[in-house]
Structures are given as C-alpha cells and as structure tokens.
Amino acid sequence: MKYTNRGEIVVEQRKLVNKLTKKGYPIVRIRQNQRNKYKTEYLFKSTPELREELMNIARAEVEELKKKMFA
C-alpha cells in the first residue's frame, strides 16, 4: 500500500478494494499503474477510520494465516 502527496491511500488489490467499498469507503480516483500498465490503482481518501479499517483487515488476515499454518 502506498500514499500519495494528496493525502490518498493507493490500493492495487481488488479483493481489498471490494472489502473497503462494501464497508462504505468511496474510491476517490482510479488510475493506471505507472510501472505496470496492466494494473489499476484505486485511490481512497486517507482518514483515521480508513487506516483503522485497513489495520483490522490486516490483523484478520494474519490470524487466518496462523490458523492455516498451525492447525
């Protein structure tokens, strides 16, 4: 995940984009990846709530991975 100088969070993973939009976080802009023209970047306005949601999603994915690895 990257940040822009406009205060936006750049997300490339469609799975994550879908989760965020379903939770009500609007996409501010969509642009083509500069290094790989086949990828799309989705930009969200950086807010404390969005950053907290991203941390919660990351924690849940880590816990799920731990369960799979150590089950």
PDB file of N, CA and C in Angstrom:
ATOM      1  N   MET A   1       0.843  -1.162   0.000  1.00  0.00           N
ATOM      2  CA  MET A   1       0.000   0.000   0.000  1.00  0.00           C
ATOM      3  C   MET A   1       0.893   1.231   0.000  1.00  0.00           C
ATOM      4  N   LYS A   2       0.465   2.244  -0.736  1.00  0.00           N
ATOM      5  CA  LYS A   2       1.235   3.474  -0.852  1.00  0.00           C
ATOM      6  C   LYS A   2       0.343   4.661  -0.517  1.00  0.00           C
ATOM      7  N   TYR A   3       0.995   5.770  -0.261  1.00  0.00           N
ATOM      8  CA  TYR A   3       0.296   7.027  -0.022  1.00  0.00           C
ATOM      9  C   TYR A   3       0.710   8.024  -1.092  1.00  0.00           C
ATOM     10  N   THR A   4      -0.194   8.926  -1.454  1.00  0.00           N
ATOM     11  CA  THR A   4       0.138   9.987  -2.394  1.00  0.00           C
ATOM     12  C   THR A   4       0.374  11.278  -1.610  1.00  0.00           C
ATOM     13  N   ASN A   5       0.926  12.274  -2.281  1.00  0.00           N
ATOM     14  CA  ASN A   5       1.139  13.557  -1.612  1.00  0.00           C
ATOM     15  C   ASN A   5      -0.171  14.350  -1.491  1.00  0.00           C
ATOM     16  N   ARG A   6      -1.250  13.842  -2.043  1.00  0.00           N
ATOM     17  CA  ARG A   6      -2.570  14.470  -1.931  1.00  0.00           C
ATOM     18  C   ARG A   6      -3.358  13.931  -0.739  1.00  0.00           C
ATOM     19  N   GLY A   7      -2.754  13.088   0.063  1.00  0.00           N
ATOM     20  CA  GLY A   7      -3.456  12.519   1.213  1.00  0.00           C
ATOM     21  C   GLY A   7      -4.371  11.369   0.850  1.00  0.00           C
ATOM     22  N   GLU A   8      -3.962  10.577  -0.128  1.00  0.00           N
ATOM     23  CA  GLU A   8      -4.757   9.441  -0.563  1.00  0.00           C
ATOM     24  C   GLU A   8      -3.991   8.147  -0.327  1.00  0.00           C
ATOM     25  N   ILE A   9      -4.727   7.076  -0.127  1.00  0.00           N
ATOM     26  CA  ILE A   9      -4.142   5.751   0.028  1.00  0.00           C
ATOM     27  C   ILE A   9      -4.354   5.006  -1.280  1.00  0.00           C
ATOM     28  N   VAL A  10      -3.273   4.424  -1.800  1.00  0.00           N
ATOM     29  CA  VAL A  10      -3.317   3.705  -3.063  1.00  0.00           C
ATOM     30  C   VAL A  10      -3.451   2.215  -2.775  1.00  0.00           C
ATOM     31  N   VAL A  11      -4.483   1.588  -3.339  1.00  0.00           N
ATOM     32  CA  VAL A  11      -4.717   0.157  -3.160  1.00  0.00           C
ATOM     33  C   VAL A  11      -4.763  -0.484  -4.543  1.00  0.00           C
ATOM     34  N   GLU A  12      -4.005  -1.563  -4.719  1.00  0.00           N
ATOM     35  CA  GLU A  12      -3.988  -2.272  -6.002  1.00  0.00           C
ATOM     36  C   GLU A  12      -4.749  -3.590  -5.954  1.00  0.00           C
ATOM     37  N   GLN A  13      -4.933  -4.151  -4.786  1.00  0.00           N
ATOM     38  CA  GLN A  13      -5.568  -5.463  -4.651  1.00  0.00           C
ATOM     39  C   GLN A  13      -7.084  -5.326  -4.736  1.00  0.00           C
ATOM     40  N   ARG A  14      -7.657  -5.974  -5.741  1.00  0.00           N
ATOM     41  CA  ARG A  14      -9.105  -5.859  -5.946  1.00  0.00           C
ATOM     42  C   ARG A  14      -9.910  -6.428  -4.785  1.00  0.00           C
ATOM     43  N   LYS A  15      -9.416  -7.480  -4.170  1.00  0.00           N
ATOM     44  CA  LYS A  15     -10.109  -8.070  -3.027  1.00  0.00           C
ATOM     45  C   LYS A  15     -10.243  -7.038  -1.901  1.00  0.00           C
ATOM     46  N   LEU A  16      -9.169  -6.312  -1.654  1.00  0.00           N
ATOM     47  CA  LEU A  16      -9.178  -5.283  -0.624  1.00  0.00           C
ATOM     48  C   LEU A  16     -10.058  -4.105  -1.038  1.00  0.00           C
ATOM     49  N   VAL A  17     -10.009  -3.724  -2.289  1.00  0.00           N
ATOM     50  CA  VAL A  17     -10.861  -2.642  -2.804  1.00  0.00           C
ATOM     51  C   VAL A  17     -12.333  -3.009  -2.603  1.00  0.00           C
ATOM     52  N   ASN A  18     -12.691  -4.248  -2.923  1.00  0.00           N
ATOM     53  CA  ASN A  18     -14.081  -4.688  -2.755  1.00  0.00           C
ATOM     54  C   ASN A  18     -14.518  -4.633  -1.295  1.00  0.00           C
ATOM     55  N   LYS A  19     -13.641  -5.072  -0.387  1.00  0.00           N
ATOM     56  CA  LYS A  19     -13.973  -5.033   1.043  1.00  0.00           C
ATOM     57  C   LYS A  19     -14.210  -3.598   1.502  1.00  0.00           C
ATOM     58  N   LEU A  20     -13.345  -2.695   1.069  1.00  0.00           N
ATOM     59  CA  LEU A  20     -13.462  -1.300   1.506  1.00  0.00           C
ATOM     60  C   LEU A  20     -14.704  -0.627   0.939  1.00  0.00           C
ATOM     61  N   THR A  21     -15.008  -0.868  -0.322  1.00  0.00           N
ATOM     62  CA  THR A  21     -16.195  -0.235  -0.901  1.00  0.00           C
ATOM     63  C   THR A  21     -17.482  -0.799  -0.304  1.00  0.00           C
ATOM     64  N   LYS A  22     -17.491  -2.090   0.026  1.00  0.00           N
ATOM     65  CA  LYS A  22     -18.676  -2.677   0.666  1.00  0.00           C
ATOM     66  C   LYS A  22     -18.907  -2.090   2.052  1.00  0.00           C
ATOM     67  N   LYS A  23     -17.826  -1.643   2.705  1.00  0.00           N
ATOM     68  CA  LYS A  23     -17.948  -1.042   4.034  1.00  0.00           C
ATOM     69  C   LYS A  23     -18.218   0.460   3.955  1.00  0.00           C
ATOM     70  N   GLY A  24     -18.354   0.987   2.727  1.00  0.00           N
ATOM     71  CA  GLY A  24     -18.764   2.380   2.580  1.00  0.00           C
ATOM     72  C   GLY A  24     -17.655   3.377   2.322  1.00  0.00           C
ATOM     73  N   TYR A  25     -16.447   2.932   2.078  1.00  0.00           N
ATOM     74  CA  TYR A  25     -15.355   3.847   1.776  1.00  0.00           C
ATOM     75  C   TYR A  25     -15.320   4.089   0.265  1.00  0.00           C
ATOM     76  N   PRO A  26     -15.566   5.331  -0.163  1.00  0.00           N
ATOM     77  CA  PRO A  26     -15.643   5.596  -1.597  1.00  0.00           C
ATOM     78  C   PRO A  26     -14.260   5.692  -2.248  1.00  0.00           C
ATOM     79  N   ILE A  27     -14.198   5.271  -3.499  1.00  0.00           N
ATOM     80  CA  ILE A  27     -12.983   5.428  -4.291  1.00  0.00           C
ATOM     81  C   ILE A  27     -12.952   6.873  -4.775  1.00  0.00           C
ATOM     82  N   VAL A  28     -11.832   7.552  -4.534  1.00  0.00           N
ATOM     83  CA  VAL A  28     -11.690   8.950  -4.926  1.00  0.00           C
ATOM     84  C   VAL A  28     -11.272   9.055  -6.389  1.00  0.00           C
ATOM     85  N   ARG A  29     -10.285   8.256  -6.775  1.00  0.00           N
ATOM     86  CA  ARG A  29      -9.788   8.261  -8.154  1.00  0.00           C
ATOM     87  C   ARG A  29      -9.350   6.860  -8.540  1.00  0.00           C
ATOM     88  N   ILE A  30      -9.310   6.613  -9.829  1.00  0.00           N
ATOM     89  CA  ILE A  30      -8.777   5.370 -10.374  1.00  0.00           C
ATOM     90  C   ILE A  30      -7.741   5.758 -11.408  1.00  0.00           C
ATOM     91  N   ARG A  31      -6.580   5.107 -11.344  1.00  0.00           N
ATOM     92  CA  ARG A  31      -5.536   5.418 -12.320  1.00  0.00           C
ATOM     93  C   ARG A  31      -4.783   4.151 -12.701  1.00  0.00           C
ATOM     94  N   GLN A  32      -4.074   4.243 -13.797  1.00  0.00           N
ATOM     95  CA  GLN A  32      -3.264   3.134 -14.280  1.00  0.00           C
ATOM     96  C   GLN A  32      -1.928   3.134 -13.534  1.00  0.00           C
ATOM     97  N   ASN A  33      -1.435   1.951 -13.192  1.00  0.00           N
ATOM     98  CA  ASN A  33      -0.137   1.827 -12.538  1.00  0.00           C
ATOM     99  C   ASN A  33       0.945   2.293 -13.498  1.00  0.00           C
ATOM    100  N   GLN A  34       1.862   3.114 -13.008  1.00  0.00           N
ATOM    101  CA  GLN A  34       2.898   3.677 -13.861  1.00  0.00           C
ATOM    102  C   GLN A  34       3.934   2.645 -14.292  1.00  0.00           C
ATOM    103  N   ARG A  35       4.213   1.663 -13.447  1.00  0.00           N
ATOM    104  CA  ARG A  35       5.223   0.641 -13.763  1.00  0.00           C
ATOM    105  C   ARG A  35       4.668  -0.530 -14.556  1.00  0.00           C
ATOM    106  N   ASN A  36       3.407  -0.851 -14.303  1.00  0.00           N
ATOM    107  CA  ASN A  36       2.780  -1.981 -14.983  1.00  0.00           C
ATOM    108  C   ASN A  36       1.436  -1.513 -15.533  1.00  0.00           C
ATOM    109  N   LYS A  37       1.381  -1.302 -16.816  1.00  0.00           N
ATOM    110  CA  LYS A  37       0.190  -0.745 -17.462  1.00  0.00           C
ATOM    111  C   LYS A  37      -1.029  -1.666 -17.383  1.00  0.00           C
ATOM    112  N   TYR A  38      -0.836  -2.918 -16.993  1.00  0.00           N
ATOM    113  CA  TYR A  38      -1.937  -3.866 -16.890  1.00  0.00           C
ATOM    114  C   TYR A  38      -2.607  -3.831 -15.519  1.00  0.00           C
ATOM    115  N   LYS A  39      -2.048  -3.083 -14.582  1.00  0.00           N
ATOM    116  CA  LYS A  39      -2.612  -2.991 -13.239  1.00  0.00           C
ATOM    117  C   LYS A  39      -3.319  -1.652 -13.049  1.00  0.00           C
ATOM    118  N   THR A  40      -4.316  -1.670 -12.202  1.00  0.00           N
ATOM    119  CA  THR A  40      -5.080  -0.471 -11.884  1.00  0.00           C
ATOM    120  C   THR A  40      -4.873  -0.124 -10.422  1.00  0.00           C
ATOM    121  N   GLU A  41      -4.772   1.160 -10.141  1.00  0.00           N
ATOM    122  CA  GLU A  41      -4.636   1.631  -8.772  1.00  0.00           C
ATOM    123  C   GLU A  41      -5.917   2.369  -8.377  1.00  0.00           C
ATOM    124  N   TYR A  42      -6.418   2.050  -7.207  1.00  0.00           N
ATOM    125  CA  TYR A  42      -7.621   2.674  -6.673  1.00  0.00           C
ATOM    126  C   TYR A  42      -7.205   3.554  -5.511  1.00  0.00           C
ATOM    127  N   LEU A  43      -7.613   4.800  -5.534  1.00  0.00           N
ATOM    128  CA  LEU A  43      -7.200   5.751  -4.513  1.00  0.00           C
ATOM    129  C   LEU A  43      -8.373   6.085  -3.602  1.00  0.00           C
ATOM    130  N   PHE A  44      -8.118   5.986  -2.303  1.00  0.00           N
ATOM    131  CA  PHE A  44      -9.096   6.304  -1.271  1.00  0.00           C
ATOM    132  C   PHE A  44      -8.580   7.482  -0.466  1.00  0.00           C
ATOM    133  N   LYS A  45      -9.481   8.329   0.012  1.00  0.00           N
ATOM    134  CA  LYS A  45      -9.086   9.437   0.866  1.00  0.00           C
ATOM    135  C   LYS A  45      -8.585   8.868   2.196  1.00  0.00           C
ATOM    136  N   SER A  46      -7.412   9.306   2.612  1.00  0.00           N
ATOM    137  CA  SER A  46      -6.813   8.817   3.852  1.00  0.00           C
ATOM    138  C   SER A  46      -7.503   9.471   5.049  1.00  0.00           C
ATOM    139  N   THR A  47      -8.185   8.653   5.822  1.00  0.00           N
ATOM    140  CA  THR A  47      -8.843   9.121   7.049  1.00  0.00           C
ATOM    141  C   THR A  47      -8.434   8.184   8.181  1.00  0.00           C
ATOM    142  N   PRO A  48      -8.531   8.642   9.415  1.00  0.00           N
ATOM    143  CA  PRO A  48      -8.221   7.746  10.538  1.00  0.00           C
ATOM    144  C   PRO A  48      -9.084   6.491  10.531  1.00  0.00           C
ATOM    145  N   GLU A  49     -10.343   6.624  10.140  1.00  0.00           N
ATOM    146  CA  GLU A  49     -11.245   5.474  10.110  1.00  0.00           C
ATOM    147  C   GLU A  49     -10.799   4.449   9.059  1.00  0.00           C
ATOM    148  N   LEU A  50     -10.389   4.939   7.891  1.00  0.00           N
ATOM    149  CA  LEU A  50      -9.924   4.033   6.831  1.00  0.00           C
ATOM    150  C   LEU A  50      -8.633   3.334   7.250  1.00  0.00           C
ATOM    151  N   ARG A  51      -7.714   4.066   7.845  1.00  0.00           N
ATOM    152  CA  ARG A  51      -6.461   3.446   8.295  1.00  0.00           C
ATOM    153  C   ARG A  51      -6.726   2.380   9.354  1.00  0.00           C
ATOM    154  N   GLU A  52      -7.668   2.649  10.253  1.00  0.00           N
ATOM    155  CA  GLU A  52      -8.036   1.669  11.280  1.00  0.00           C
ATOM    156  C   GLU A  52      -8.668   0.432  10.638  1.00  0.00           C
ATOM    157  N   GLU A  53      -9.528   0.638   9.650  1.00  0.00           N
ATOM    158  CA  GLU A  53     -10.158  -0.478   8.949  1.00  0.00           C
ATOM    159  C   GLU A  53      -9.113  -1.330   8.235  1.00  0.00           C
ATOM    160  N   LEU A  54      -8.136  -0.696   7.612  1.00  0.00           N
ATOM    161  CA  LEU A  54      -7.059  -1.439   6.938  1.00  0.00           C
ATOM    162  C   LEU A  54      -6.255  -2.264   7.939  1.00  0.00           C
ATOM    163  N   MET A  55      -6.020  -1.701   9.121  1.00  0.00           N
ATOM    164  CA  MET A  55      -5.308  -2.456  10.161  1.00  0.00           C
ATOM    165  C   MET A  55      -6.138  -3.648  10.628  1.00  0.00           C
ATOM    166  N   ASN A  56      -7.433  -3.462  10.773  1.00  0.00           N
ATOM    167  CA  ASN A  56      -8.310  -4.564  11.187  1.00  0.00           C
ATOM    168  C   ASN A  56      -8.325  -5.677  10.142  1.00  0.00           C
ATOM    169  N   ILE A  57      -8.375  -5.310   8.876  1.00  0.00           N
ATOM    170  CA  ILE A  57      -8.357  -6.306   7.803  1.00  0.00           C
ATOM    171  C   ILE A  57      -7.039  -7.061   7.809  1.00  0.00           C
ATOM    172  N   ALA A  58      -5.936  -6.334   7.993  1.00  0.00           N
ATOM    173  CA  ALA A  58      -4.619  -6.978   8.019  1.00  0.00           C
ATOM    174  C   ALA A  58      -4.505  -7.937   9.206  1.00  0.00           C
ATOM    175  N   ARG A  59      -4.993  -7.524  10.372  1.00  0.00           N
ATOM    176  CA  ARG A  59      -4.953  -8.396  11.553  1.00  0.00           C
ATOM    177  C   ARG A  59      -5.760  -9.675  11.318  1.00  0.00           C
ATOM    178  N   ALA A  60      -6.925  -9.529  10.739  1.00  0.00           N
ATOM    179  CA  ALA A  60      -7.779 -10.691  10.474  1.00  0.00           C
ATOM    180  C   ALA A  60      -7.097 -11.651   9.504  1.00  0.00           C
ATOM    181  N   GLU A  61      -6.428 -11.111   8.482  1.00  0.00           N
ATOM    182  CA  GLU A  61      -5.739 -11.971   7.521  1.00  0.00           C
ATOM    183  C   GLU A  61      -4.557 -12.692   8.161  1.00  0.00           C
ATOM    184  N   VAL A  62      -3.856 -12.028   9.067  1.00  0.00           N
ATOM    185  CA  VAL A  62      -2.740 -12.669   9.771  1.00  0.00           C
ATOM    186  C   VAL A  62      -3.250 -13.794  10.654  1.00  0.00           C
ATOM    187  N   GLU A  63      -4.339 -13.550  11.369  1.00  0.00           N
ATOM    188  CA  GLU A  63      -4.917 -14.583  12.230  1.00  0.00           C
ATOM    189  C   GLU A  63      -5.382 -15.784  11.411  1.00  0.00           C
ATOM    190  N   GLU A  64      -5.982 -15.527  10.270  1.00  0.00           N
ATOM    191  CA  GLU A  64      -6.435 -16.612   9.400  1.00  0.00           C
ATOM    192  C   GLU A  64      -5.246 -17.429   8.888  1.00  0.00           C
ATOM    193  N   LEU A  65      -4.188 -16.749   8.543  1.00  0.00           N
ATOM    194  CA  LEU A  65      -2.981 -17.427   8.072  1.00  0.00           C
ATOM    195  C   LEU A  65      -2.354 -18.275   9.175  1.00  0.00           C
ATOM    196  N   LYS A  66      -2.323 -17.748  10.396  1.00  0.00           N
ATOM    197  CA  LYS A  66      -1.785 -18.510  11.516  1.00  0.00           C
ATOM    198  C   LYS A  66      -2.586 -19.795  11.758  1.00  0.00           C
ATOM    199  N   LYS A  67      -3.910 -19.677  11.657  1.00  0.00           N
ATOM    200  CA  LYS A  67      -4.750 -20.859  11.849  1.00  0.00           C
ATOM    201  C   LYS A  67      -4.459 -21.920  10.807  1.00  0.00           C
ATOM    202  N   LYS A  68      -4.261 -21.499   9.573  1.00  0.00           N
ATOM    203  CA  LYS A  68      -3.957 -22.448   8.496  1.00  0.00           C
ATOM    204  C   LYS A  68      -2.579 -23.092   8.681  1.00  0.00           C
ATOM    205  N   MET A  69      -1.623 -22.308   9.122  1.00  0.00           N
ATOM    206  CA  MET A  69      -0.263 -22.819   9.259  1.00  0.00           C
ATOM    207  C   MET A  69      -0.093 -23.747  10.438  1.00  0.00           C
ATOM    208  N   PHE A  70      -0.755 -23.440  11.538  1.00  0.00           N
ATOM    209  CA  PHE A  70      -0.540 -24.185  12.778  1.00  0.00           C
ATOM    210  C   PHE A  70      -1.712 -25.065  13.179  1.00  0.00           C
ATOM    211  N   ALA A  71      -2.607 -25.344  12.255  1.00  0.00           N
ATOM    212  CA  ALA A  71      -3.770 -26.170  12.563  1.00  0.00           C
ATOM    213  C   ALA A  71      -3.394 -27.630  12.611  1.00  0.00           C
TER     214      ALA A  71
END
